[in-house]
């Protein structure tokens, strides 16, 4: 704990008093020169422990007491022997030199401690800022560190996009501290890019220190340390600390801003790529059904009764089938957009899996007529919390995918079993399977495998992407594995985590 000036003066006086007492006790045994050495030692001791003022006081007191009590004639300040004048001068010079050296050493030690403290603070802050990923994280970390290092209340004020700094000073978190003087100092620091407030040449009466968050390209905001009381006003060392930490915070804010811009740029590139892919998919995948519809409709329109009834029926069926194909393509594109944008809303309710699957199998009976479907669901399979319509879409896409990529007559197997806190569902086929290394690629947008039975252009390559997205919003995951004996097995999990069972509507009791 540092001593106060009053304590140092008292210490100097006490050391001289002790030396005087010892001199009186030993005066019969010592000559005046020995006593002078004792006082000189006292002056050196005071100079090594105290500042320049107490050291000079000790020197003057030592000279006066030595002359008065230990130099003949005693108890008078007259000096008959001029050699004692040299002794007095040496004592004074030693006191001044020693106090100067000690003061210099003390200043160097203080500066070294301050540099060490600042270096440690900057190191800790830089480590924490390295983990910050957003502007709010940077602000919280900076304010937290300043709160531990300096007196007063630290506030980080950033310029909001499209607004001036003055409007940021009226935010609810800032308003209690933002007096007129603080606002003036903060705005001055922001506009000029220089520190303002207490301890500076600008707005010194503000009772706060405002340091700009400045980067080489611009000023992002201001760090204001607002004093709650007079003792909270930052010292020069604390001001240096605030300025150093503000420089680190500004760099971190610039980094997060660049990262956000980079992320936005990547999102724009991805969006542009998606738009291009969508347009390409629409132009490619809709051309075939549109051509078929146009050809069939043109034939029917130009028919003058020459076409047989069977052929007219085939043309009408072709128009209907191709229209349904177009509808499925558009629905898949819209579903994929909902998955990509996070607009896929899930309304879970506890459902028996066999009912959802039964609805899909009935609806797809015509499309699966060339593939025998075997569904094996255990009787004790628990209810699953799912969005029934979305799960129907998953089964529909998986079954269409299996029918499209497997030869006619090959079976499709559907199984489910409980596992841990979830139900695992499997849709497996006996087709060529998924090539090694493509297990993840098949879930990417617009990925197209080699179709076995469907005509070119019958798939947008979105079905599996949509399936994985729907399963993901249910809290599950989807993957594909090679099936023993040939084929592919698509599996997904449905976690048994949903609304309370008590919330389910009760079935009416039978008569």
PDB file of N, CA and C in Angstrom, residues 156-253:
ATOM      1  N   UNK A 156     -20.191   1.616 -24.082  1.00  0.00           N
ATOM      2  CA  UNK A 156     -19.774   1.605 -25.485  1.00  0.00           C
ATOM      3  C   UNK A 156     -20.954   2.062 -26.330  1.00  0.00           C
ATOM      4  N   UNK A 157     -20.786   3.167 -27.040  1.00  0.00           N
ATOM      5  CA  UNK A 157     -21.842   3.733 -27.872  1.00  0.00           C
ATOM      6  C   UNK A 157     -21.405   3.608 -29.325  1.00  0.00           C
ATOM      7  N   UNK A 158     -22.187   2.887 -30.129  1.00  0.00           N
ATOM      8  CA  UNK A 158     -21.875   2.708 -31.537  1.00  0.00           C
ATOM      9  C   UNK A 158     -22.837   3.503 -32.401  1.00  0.00           C
ATOM     10  N   UNK A 159     -22.311   3.994 -33.497  1.00  0.00           N
ATOM     11  CA  UNK A 159     -23.170   4.674 -34.450  1.00  0.00           C
ATOM     12  C   UNK A 159     -24.040   3.652 -35.159  1.00  0.00           C
ATOM     13  N   UNK A 160     -25.340   3.875 -35.119  1.00  0.00           N
ATOM     14  CA  UNK A 160     -26.251   2.958 -35.791  1.00  0.00           C
ATOM     15  C   UNK A 160     -26.302   3.254 -37.276  1.00  0.00           C
ATOM     16  N   UNK A 161     -26.588   2.217 -38.044  1.00  0.00           N
ATOM     17  CA  UNK A 161     -26.614   2.354 -39.499  1.00  0.00           C
ATOM     18  C   UNK A 161     -27.658   3.381 -39.898  1.00  0.00           C
ATOM     19  N   UNK A 162     -27.219   4.369 -40.667  1.00  0.00           N
ATOM     20  CA  UNK A 162     -28.147   5.378 -41.164  1.00  0.00           C
ATOM     21  C   UNK A 162     -28.551   6.409 -40.131  1.00  0.00           C
ATOM     22  N   UNK A 163     -27.851   6.493 -38.987  1.00  0.00           N
ATOM     23  CA  UNK A 163     -28.199   7.462 -37.942  1.00  0.00           C
ATOM     24  C   UNK A 163     -26.910   8.083 -37.407  1.00  0.00           C
ATOM     25  N   UNK A 164     -27.059   9.245 -36.764  1.00  0.00           N
ATOM     26  CA  UNK A 164     -25.882   9.866 -36.174  1.00  0.00           C
ATOM     27  C   UNK A 164     -25.684   9.347 -34.756  1.00  0.00           C
ATOM     28  N   UNK A 165     -24.539   9.707 -34.166  1.00  0.00           N
ATOM     29  CA  UNK A 165     -24.228   9.193 -32.840  1.00  0.00           C
ATOM     30  C   UNK A 165     -25.166   9.766 -31.788  1.00  0.00           C
ATOM     31  N   UNK A 166     -25.663  10.979 -31.997  1.00  0.00           N
ATOM     32  CA  UNK A 166     -26.524  11.602 -30.993  1.00  0.00           C
ATOM     33  C   UNK A 166     -27.759  10.755 -30.722  1.00  0.00           C
ATOM     34  N   UNK A 167     -28.313  10.125 -31.748  1.00  0.00           N
ATOM     35  CA  UNK A 167     -29.495   9.298 -31.544  1.00  0.00           C
ATOM     36  C   UNK A 167     -29.172   8.074 -30.704  1.00  0.00           C
ATOM     37  N   UNK A 168     -27.936   7.555 -30.812  1.00  0.00           N
ATOM     38  CA  UNK A 168     -27.552   6.392 -30.009  1.00  0.00           C
ATOM     39  C   UNK A 168     -27.459   6.757 -28.534  1.00  0.00           C
ATOM     40  N   UNK A 169     -27.174   8.013 -28.229  1.00  0.00           N
ATOM     41  CA  UNK A 169     -27.068   8.434 -26.834  1.00  0.00           C
ATOM     42  C   UNK A 169     -28.421   8.507 -26.145  1.00  0.00           C
ATOM     43  N   UNK A 170     -29.498   8.357 -26.879  1.00  0.00           N
ATOM     44  CA  UNK A 170     -30.833   8.382 -26.291  1.00  0.00           C
ATOM     45  C   UNK A 170     -31.404   6.984 -26.135  1.00  0.00           C
ATOM     46  N   UNK A 171     -30.566   5.965 -26.342  1.00  0.00           N
ATOM     47  CA  UNK A 171     -31.026   4.609 -26.102  1.00  0.00           C
ATOM     48  C   UNK A 171     -31.312   4.421 -24.615  1.00  0.00           C
ATOM     49  N   UNK A 172     -32.260   3.544 -24.239  1.00  0.00           N
ATOM     50  CA  UNK A 172     -32.614   3.383 -22.824  1.00  0.00           C
ATOM     51  C   UNK A 172     -31.436   3.035 -21.935  1.00  0.00           C
ATOM     52  N   UNK A 173     -30.483   2.228 -22.419  1.00  0.00           N
ATOM     53  CA  UNK A 173     -29.351   1.829 -21.586  1.00  0.00           C
ATOM     54  C   UNK A 173     -28.381   2.977 -21.354  1.00  0.00           C
ATOM     55  N   UNK A 174     -28.421   4.008 -22.233  1.00  0.00           N
ATOM     56  CA  UNK A 174     -27.464   5.105 -22.148  1.00  0.00           C
ATOM     57  C   UNK A 174     -28.055   6.303 -21.419  1.00  0.00           C
ATOM     58  N   UNK A 175     -29.347   6.488 -21.525  1.00  0.00           N
ATOM     59  CA  UNK A 175     -30.004   7.701 -21.053  1.00  0.00           C
ATOM     60  C   UNK A 175     -29.670   8.073 -19.604  1.00  0.00           C
ATOM     61  N   UNK A 176     -29.635   7.122 -18.630  1.00  0.00           N
ATOM     62  CA  UNK A 176     -29.358   7.536 -17.246  1.00  0.00           C
ATOM     63  C   UNK A 176     -28.002   8.199 -17.068  1.00  0.00           C
ATOM     64  N   UNK A 177     -27.040   7.927 -17.947  1.00  0.00           N
ATOM     65  CA  UNK A 177     -25.699   8.471 -17.785  1.00  0.00           C
ATOM     66  C   UNK A 177     -25.421   9.642 -18.721  1.00  0.00           C
ATOM     67  N   UNK A 178     -26.290   9.821 -19.701  1.00  0.00           N
ATOM     68  CA  UNK A 178     -25.975  10.755 -20.767  1.00  0.00           C
ATOM     69  C   UNK A 178     -26.423  12.168 -20.408  1.00  0.00           C
ATOM     70  N   UNK A 179     -25.682  12.821 -19.523  1.00  0.00           N
ATOM     71  CA  UNK A 179     -25.951  14.222 -19.239  1.00  0.00           C
ATOM     72  C   UNK A 179     -25.518  15.051 -20.448  1.00  0.00           C
ATOM     73  N   UNK A 180     -25.847  16.344 -20.418  1.00  0.00           N
ATOM     74  CA  UNK A 180     -25.506  17.201 -21.539  1.00  0.00           C
ATOM     75  C   UNK A 180     -23.996  17.238 -21.754  1.00  0.00           C
ATOM     76  N   UNK A 181     -23.212  17.329 -20.654  1.00  0.00           N
ATOM     77  CA  UNK A 181     -21.756  17.391 -20.789  1.00  0.00           C
ATOM     78  C   UNK A 181     -21.194  16.101 -21.381  1.00  0.00           C
ATOM     79  N   UNK A 182     -21.760  14.957 -20.927  1.00  0.00           N
ATOM     80  CA  UNK A 182     -21.287  13.673 -21.455  1.00  0.00           C
ATOM     81  C   UNK A 182     -21.612  13.563 -22.937  1.00  0.00           C
ATOM     82  N   UNK A 183     -22.802  13.998 -23.331  1.00  0.00           N
ATOM     83  CA  UNK A 183     -23.166  13.946 -24.742  1.00  0.00           C
ATOM     84  C   UNK A 183     -22.244  14.814 -25.584  1.00  0.00           C
ATOM     85  N   UNK A 184     -21.964  15.992 -25.085  1.00  0.00           N
ATOM     86  CA  UNK A 184     -21.092  16.906 -25.833  1.00  0.00           C
ATOM     87  C   UNK A 184     -19.705  16.296 -25.993  1.00  0.00           C
ATOM     88  N   UNK A 185     -19.155  15.764 -24.894  1.00  0.00           N
ATOM     89  CA  UNK A 185     -17.818  15.163 -24.954  1.00  0.00           C
ATOM     90  C   UNK A 185     -17.817  13.954 -25.889  1.00  0.00           C
ATOM     91  N   UNK A 186     -18.862  13.123 -25.815  1.00  0.00           N
ATOM     92  CA  UNK A 186     -18.924  11.927 -26.646  1.00  0.00           C
ATOM     93  C   UNK A 186     -19.043  12.284 -28.121  1.00  0.00           C
ATOM     94  N   UNK A 187     -19.900  13.246 -28.434  1.00  0.00           N
ATOM     95  CA  UNK A 187     -20.054  13.647 -29.831  1.00  0.00           C
ATOM     96  C   UNK A 187     -18.776  14.310 -30.345  1.00  0.00           C
ATOM     97  N   UNK A 188     -18.116  15.069 -29.491  1.00  0.00           N
ATOM     98  CA  UNK A 188     -16.864  15.720 -29.911  1.00  0.00           C
ATOM     99  C   UNK A 188     -15.812  14.654 -30.217  1.00  0.00           C
ATOM    100  N   UNK A 189     -15.694  13.659 -29.342  1.00  0.00           N
ATOM    101  CA  UNK A 189     -14.713  12.590 -29.566  1.00  0.00           C
ATOM    102  C   UNK A 189     -15.028  11.821 -30.838  1.00  0.00           C
ATOM    103  N   UNK A 190     -16.317  11.597 -31.121  1.00  0.00           N
ATOM    104  CA  UNK A 190     -16.692  10.857 -32.316  1.00  0.00           C
ATOM    105  C   UNK A 190     -16.393  11.666 -33.573  1.00  0.00           C
ATOM    106  N   UNK A 191     -16.744  12.942 -33.546  1.00  0.00           N
ATOM    107  CA  UNK A 191     -16.583  13.770 -34.745  1.00  0.00           C
ATOM    108  C   UNK A 191     -15.120  14.080 -35.030  1.00  0.00           C
ATOM    109  N   UNK A 192     -14.312  14.328 -33.988  1.00  0.00           N
ATOM    110  CA  UNK A 192     -12.912  14.706 -34.189  1.00  0.00           C
ATOM    111  C   UNK A 192     -11.962  13.506 -34.157  1.00  0.00           C
ATOM    112  N   UNK A 193     -12.422  12.371 -33.649  1.00  0.00           N
ATOM    113  CA  UNK A 193     -11.539  11.212 -33.577  1.00  0.00           C
ATOM    114  C   UNK A 193     -10.470  11.340 -32.514  1.00  0.00           C
ATOM    115  N   UNK A 194     -10.717  12.161 -31.475  1.00  0.00           N
ATOM    116  CA  UNK A 194      -9.756  12.360 -30.396  1.00  0.00           C
ATOM    117  C   UNK A 194     -10.468  12.201 -29.056  1.00  0.00           C
ATOM    118  N   UNK A 195      -9.690  11.838 -28.034  1.00  0.00           N
ATOM    119  CA  UNK A 195     -10.270  11.694 -26.697  1.00  0.00           C
ATOM    120  C   UNK A 195     -10.739  13.036 -26.180  1.00  0.00           C
ATOM    121  N   UNK A 196     -11.828  13.013 -25.417  1.00  0.00           N
ATOM    122  CA  UNK A 196     -12.384  14.232 -24.842  1.00  0.00           C
ATOM    123  C   UNK A 196     -12.876  13.914 -23.441  1.00  0.00           C
ATOM    124  N   UNK A 197     -13.137  14.988 -22.675  1.00  0.00           N
ATOM    125  CA  UNK A 197     -13.613  14.796 -21.317  1.00  0.00           C
ATOM    126  C   UNK A 197     -12.513  14.997 -20.293  1.00  0.00           C
ATOM    127  N   UNK A 198     -12.684  14.405 -19.122  1.00  0.00           N
ATOM    128  CA  UNK A 198     -11.753  14.613 -18.017  1.00  0.00           C
ATOM    129  C   UNK A 198     -10.337  14.165 -18.393  1.00  0.00           C
ATOM    130  N   UNK A 199      -9.370  15.037 -18.049  1.00  0.00           N
ATOM    131  CA  UNK A 199      -7.976  14.717 -18.308  1.00  0.00           C
ATOM    132  C   UNK A 199      -7.510  15.086 -19.694  1.00  0.00           C
ATOM    133  N   UNK A 200      -8.394  15.676 -20.502  1.00  0.00           N
ATOM    134  CA  UNK A 200      -8.017  16.089 -21.850  1.00  0.00           C
ATOM    135  C   UNK A 200      -8.216  17.596 -21.985  1.00  0.00           C
ATOM    136  N   UNK A 201      -7.844  18.111 -23.138  1.00  0.00           N
ATOM    137  CA  UNK A 201      -7.974  19.553 -23.366  1.00  0.00           C
ATOM    138  C   UNK A 201      -9.356  19.933 -23.860  1.00  0.00           C
ATOM    139  N   UNK A 202     -10.230  18.976 -24.058  1.00  0.00           N
ATOM    140  CA  UNK A 202     -11.546  19.264 -24.618  1.00  0.00           C
ATOM    141  C   UNK A 202     -12.630  18.724 -23.683  1.00  0.00           C
ATOM    142  N   UNK A 203     -13.590  19.578 -23.346  1.00  0.00           N
ATOM    143  CA  UNK A 203     -14.724  19.202 -22.500  1.00  0.00           C
ATOM    144  C   UNK A 203     -14.254  18.590 -21.176  1.00  0.00           C
ATOM    145  N   UNK A 204     -13.227  19.202 -20.556  1.00  0.00           N
ATOM    146  CA  UNK A 204     -12.665  18.644 -19.327  1.00  0.00           C
ATOM    147  C   UNK A 204     -13.653  18.644 -18.179  1.00  0.00           C
ATOM    148  N   UNK A 205     -14.695  19.486 -18.246  1.00  0.00           N
ATOM    149  CA  UNK A 205     -15.668  19.573 -17.160  1.00  0.00           C
ATOM    150  C   UNK A 205     -16.770  18.527 -17.280  1.00  0.00           C
ATOM    151  N   UNK A 206     -16.665  17.634 -18.235  1.00  0.00           N
ATOM    152  CA  UNK A 206     -17.751  16.684 -18.490  1.00  0.00           C
ATOM    153  C   UNK A 206     -17.913  15.648 -17.389  1.00  0.00           C
ATOM    154  N   UNK A 207     -16.884  15.424 -16.568  1.00  0.00           N
ATOM    155  CA  UNK A 207     -16.985  14.390 -15.543  1.00  0.00           C
ATOM    156  C   UNK A 207     -16.984  12.998 -16.128  1.00  0.00           C
ATOM    157  N   UNK A 208     -16.440  12.854 -17.321  1.00  0.00           N
ATOM    158  CA  UNK A 208     -16.372  11.550 -17.984  1.00  0.00           C
ATOM    159  C   UNK A 208     -15.241  11.600 -18.993  1.00  0.00           C
ATOM    160  N   UNK A 209     -14.788  10.434 -19.395  1.00  0.00           N
ATOM    161  CA  UNK A 209     -13.760  10.327 -20.423  1.00  0.00           C
ATOM    162  C   UNK A 209     -14.372   9.645 -21.636  1.00  0.00           C
ATOM    163  N   UNK A 210     -14.274  10.273 -22.799  1.00  0.00           N
ATOM    164  CA  UNK A 210     -14.812   9.731 -24.049  1.00  0.00           C
ATOM    165  C   UNK A 210     -13.655   9.448 -24.996  1.00  0.00           C
ATOM    166  N   UNK A 211     -13.530   8.202 -25.405  1.00  0.00           N
ATOM    167  CA  UNK A 211     -12.438   7.774 -26.294  1.00  0.00           C
ATOM    168  C   UNK A 211     -13.063   7.214 -27.569  1.00  0.00           C
ATOM    169  N   UNK A 212     -12.659   7.695 -28.748  1.00  0.00           N
ATOM    170  CA  UNK A 212     -13.269   7.207 -29.993  1.00  0.00           C
ATOM    171  C   UNK A 212     -12.822   5.781 -30.314  1.00  0.00           C
ATOM    172  N   UNK A 213     -13.739   5.027 -30.883  1.00  0.00           N
ATOM    173  CA  UNK A 213     -13.436   3.698 -31.421  1.00  0.00           C
ATOM    174  C   UNK A 213     -13.056   3.898 -32.886  1.00  0.00           C
ATOM    175  N   UNK A 214     -11.769   4.150 -33.101  1.00  0.00           N
ATOM    176  CA  UNK A 214     -11.308   4.583 -34.409  1.00  0.00           C
ATOM    177  C   UNK A 214     -10.528   3.472 -35.112  1.00  0.00           C
ATOM    178  N   UNK A 215     -10.821   3.282 -36.385  1.00  0.00           N
ATOM    179  CA  UNK A 215     -10.070   2.380 -37.236  1.00  0.00           C
ATOM    180  C   UNK A 215      -9.410   3.214 -38.328  1.00  0.00           C
ATOM    181  N   UNK A 216      -8.499   2.639 -39.114  1.00  0.00           N
ATOM    182  CA  UNK A 216      -7.866   3.440 -40.175  1.00  0.00           C
ATOM    183  C   UNK A 216      -8.852   4.026 -41.169  1.00  0.00           C
ATOM    184  N   UNK A 217     -10.021   3.414 -41.322  1.00  0.00           N
ATOM    185  CA  UNK A 217     -10.962   3.885 -42.333  1.00  0.00           C
ATOM    186  C   UNK A 217     -12.069   4.782 -41.787  1.00  0.00           C
ATOM    187  N   UNK A 218     -12.440   4.605 -40.516  1.00  0.00           N
ATOM    188  CA  UNK A 218     -13.578   5.368 -39.995  1.00  0.00           C
ATOM    189  C   UNK A 218     -13.613   5.275 -38.479  1.00  0.00           C
ATOM    190  N   UNK A 219     -14.529   6.056 -37.878  1.00  0.00           N
ATOM    191  CA  UNK A 219     -14.785   6.000 -36.445  1.00  0.00           C
ATOM    192  C   UNK A 219     -16.120   5.308 -36.235  1.00  0.00           C
ATOM    193  N   UNK A 220     -16.096   4.206 -35.483  1.00  0.00           N
ATOM    194  CA  UNK A 220     -17.282   3.374 -35.326  1.00  0.00           C
ATOM    195  C   UNK A 220     -18.180   3.821 -34.189  1.00  0.00           C
ATOM    196  N   UNK A 221     -17.626   4.461 -33.190  1.00  0.00           N
ATOM    197  CA  UNK A 221     -18.394   4.860 -32.018  1.00  0.00           C
ATOM    198  C   UNK A 221     -17.463   5.442 -30.972  1.00  0.00           C
ATOM    199  N   UNK A 222     -17.900   5.361 -29.727  1.00  0.00           N
ATOM    200  CA  UNK A 222     -17.150   5.973 -28.628  1.00  0.00           C
ATOM    201  C   UNK A 222     -17.262   5.082 -27.394  1.00  0.00           C
ATOM    202  N   UNK A 223     -16.165   4.989 -26.644  1.00  0.00           N
ATOM    203  CA  UNK A 223     -16.192   4.393 -25.308  1.00  0.00           C
ATOM    204  C   UNK A 223     -16.218   5.543 -24.309  1.00  0.00           C
ATOM    205  N   UNK A 224     -17.256   5.598 -23.499  1.00  0.00           N
ATOM    206  CA  UNK A 224     -17.388   6.651 -22.488  1.00  0.00           C
ATOM    207  C   UNK A 224     -17.302   6.028 -21.100  1.00  0.00           C
ATOM    208  N   UNK A 225     -16.402   6.552 -20.263  1.00  0.00           N
ATOM    209  CA  UNK A 225     -16.302   6.129 -18.868  1.00  0.00           C
ATOM    210  C   UNK A 225     -16.880   7.261 -18.037  1.00  0.00           C
ATOM    211  N   UNK A 226     -18.101   7.052 -17.550  1.00  0.00           N
ATOM    212  CA  UNK A 226     -18.848   8.097 -16.852  1.00  0.00           C
ATOM    213  C   UNK A 226     -18.578   7.995 -15.366  1.00  0.00           C
ATOM    214  N   UNK A 227     -18.204   9.112 -14.749  1.00  0.00           N
ATOM    215  CA  UNK A 227     -17.892   9.133 -13.324  1.00  0.00           C
ATOM    216  C   UNK A 227     -19.168   9.249 -12.514  1.00  0.00           C
ATOM    217  N   UNK A 228     -19.325   8.331 -11.552  1.00  0.00           N
ATOM    218  CA  UNK A 228     -20.465   8.428 -10.647  1.00  0.00           C
ATOM    219  C   UNK A 228     -20.183   9.347  -9.478  1.00  0.00           C
ATOM    220  N   UNK A 229     -18.909   9.519  -9.144  1.00  0.00           N
ATOM    221  CA  UNK A 229     -18.470  10.400  -8.060  1.00  0.00           C
ATOM    222  C   UNK A 229     -17.116  10.959  -8.455  1.00  0.00           C
ATOM    223  N   UNK A 230     -16.605  11.888  -7.649  1.00  0.00           N
ATOM    224  CA  UNK A 230     -15.329  12.529  -7.983  1.00  0.00           C
ATOM    225  C   UNK A 230     -14.204  11.515  -8.017  1.00  0.00           C
ATOM    226  N   UNK A 231     -14.250  10.530  -7.118  1.00  0.00           N
ATOM    227  CA  UNK A 231     -13.189   9.520  -7.071  1.00  0.00           C
ATOM    228  C   UNK A 231     -13.234   8.580  -8.269  1.00  0.00           C
ATOM    229  N   UNK A 232     -14.359   8.591  -9.015  1.00  0.00           N
ATOM    230  CA  UNK A 232     -14.478   7.695 -10.160  1.00  0.00           C
ATOM    231  C   UNK A 232     -13.831   8.255 -11.414  1.00  0.00           C
ATOM    232  N   UNK A 233     -13.369   9.490 -11.357  1.00  0.00           N
ATOM    233  CA  UNK A 233     -12.777  10.089 -12.552  1.00  0.00           C
ATOM    234  C   UNK A 233     -11.500   9.352 -12.905  1.00  0.00           C
ATOM    235  N   UNK A 234     -11.339   8.900 -14.155  1.00  0.00           N
ATOM    236  CA  UNK A 234     -10.172   8.106 -14.533  1.00  0.00           C
ATOM    237  C   UNK A 234      -8.861   8.865 -14.327  1.00  0.00           C
ATOM    238  N   UNK A 235      -7.874   8.168 -13.824  1.00  0.00           N
ATOM    239  CA  UNK A 235      -6.520   8.714 -13.678  1.00  0.00           C
ATOM    240  C   UNK A 235      -5.828   8.682 -15.036  1.00  0.00           C
ATOM    241  N   UNK A 236      -4.663   9.375 -15.156  1.00  0.00           N
ATOM    242  CA  UNK A 236      -3.931   9.305 -16.432  1.00  0.00           C
ATOM    243  C   UNK A 236      -3.605   7.872 -16.849  1.00  0.00           C
ATOM    244  N   UNK A 237      -3.226   7.021 -15.882  1.00  0.00           N
ATOM    245  CA  UNK A 237      -2.932   5.624 -16.220  1.00  0.00           C
ATOM    246  C   UNK A 237      -4.190   4.907 -16.714  1.00  0.00           C
ATOM    247  N   UNK A 238      -5.323   5.174 -16.055  1.00  0.00           N
ATOM    248  CA  UNK A 238      -6.573   4.554 -16.491  1.00  0.00           C
ATOM    249  C   UNK A 238      -6.994   5.081 -17.859  1.00  0.00           C
ATOM    250  N   UNK A 239      -6.712   6.352 -18.111  1.00  0.00           N
ATOM    251  CA  UNK A 239      -7.022   6.903 -19.428  1.00  0.00           C
ATOM    252  C   UNK A 239      -6.217   6.175 -20.510  1.00  0.00           C
ATOM    253  N   UNK A 240      -4.931   5.936 -20.238  1.00  0.00           N
ATOM    254  CA  UNK A 240      -4.116   5.188 -21.207  1.00  0.00           C
ATOM    255  C   UNK A 240      -4.671   3.782 -21.409  1.00  0.00           C
ATOM    256  N   UNK A 241      -5.138   3.178 -20.322  1.00  0.00           N
ATOM    257  CA  UNK A 241      -5.725   1.841 -20.432  1.00  0.00           C
ATOM    258  C   UNK A 241      -6.983   1.868 -21.291  1.00  0.00           C
ATOM    259  N   UNK A 242      -7.854   2.845 -21.051  1.00  0.00           N
ATOM    260  CA  UNK A 242      -9.090   2.948 -21.826  1.00  0.00           C
ATOM    261  C   UNK A 242      -8.778   3.156 -23.306  1.00  0.00           C
ATOM    262  N   UNK A 243      -7.807   4.006 -23.608  1.00  0.00           N
ATOM    263  CA  UNK A 243      -7.472   4.276 -25.009  1.00  0.00           C
ATOM    264  C   UNK A 243      -6.908   3.030 -25.692  1.00  0.00           C
ATOM    265  N   UNK A 244      -6.061   2.272 -24.958  1.00  0.00           N
ATOM    266  CA  UNK A 244      -5.496   1.052 -25.547  1.00  0.00           C
ATOM    267  C   UNK A 244      -6.576   0.004 -25.784  1.00  0.00           C
ATOM    268  N   UNK A 245      -7.456  -0.171 -24.797  1.00  0.00           N
ATOM    269  CA  UNK A 245      -8.522  -1.168 -24.964  1.00  0.00           C
ATOM    270  C   UNK A 245      -9.534  -0.728 -26.025  1.00  0.00           C
ATOM    271  N   UNK A 246      -9.747   0.565 -26.142  1.00  0.00           N
ATOM    272  CA  UNK A 246     -10.657   1.052 -27.181  1.00  0.00           C
ATOM    273  C   UNK A 246     -10.104   0.748 -28.567  1.00  0.00           C
ATOM    274  N   UNK A 247      -8.781   0.851 -28.727  1.00  0.00           N
ATOM    275  CA  UNK A 247      -8.171   0.523 -30.018  1.00  0.00           C
ATOM    276  C   UNK A 247      -8.391  -0.953 -30.354  1.00  0.00           C
ATOM    277  N   UNK A 248      -8.239  -1.832 -29.354  1.00  0.00           N
ATOM    278  CA  UNK A 248      -8.490  -3.260 -29.581  1.00  0.00           C
ATOM    279  C   UNK A 248      -9.962  -3.509 -29.918  1.00  0.00           C
ATOM    280  N   UNK A 249     -10.846  -2.852 -29.170  1.00  0.00           N
ATOM    281  CA  UNK A 249     -12.278  -3.042 -29.418  1.00  0.00           C
ATOM    282  C   UNK A 249     -12.665  -2.559 -30.809  1.00  0.00           C
ATOM    283  N   UNK A 250     -12.083  -1.440 -31.244  1.00  0.00           N
ATOM    284  CA  UNK A 250     -12.387  -0.935 -32.588  1.00  0.00           C
ATOM    285  C   UNK A 250     -11.948  -1.927 -33.656  1.00  0.00           C
ATOM    286  N   UNK A 251     -10.771  -2.520 -33.459  1.00  0.00           N
ATOM    287  CA  UNK A 251     -10.301  -3.528 -34.414  1.00  0.00           C
ATOM    288  C   UNK A 251     -11.242  -4.728 -34.452  1.00  0.00           C
ATOM    289  N   UNK A 252     -11.693  -5.168 -33.262  1.00  0.00           N
ATOM    290  CA  UNK A 252     -12.613  -6.308 -33.204  1.00  0.00           C
ATOM    291  C   UNK A 252     -13.949  -5.967 -33.855  1.00  0.00           C
ATOM    292  N   UNK A 253     -14.447  -4.744 -33.640  1.00  0.00           N
ATOM    293  CA  UNK A 253     -15.707  -4.340 -34.266  1.00  0.00           C
ATOM    294  C   UNK A 253     -15.572  -4.293 -35.787  1.00  0.00           C
TER     295      UNK A 253
END
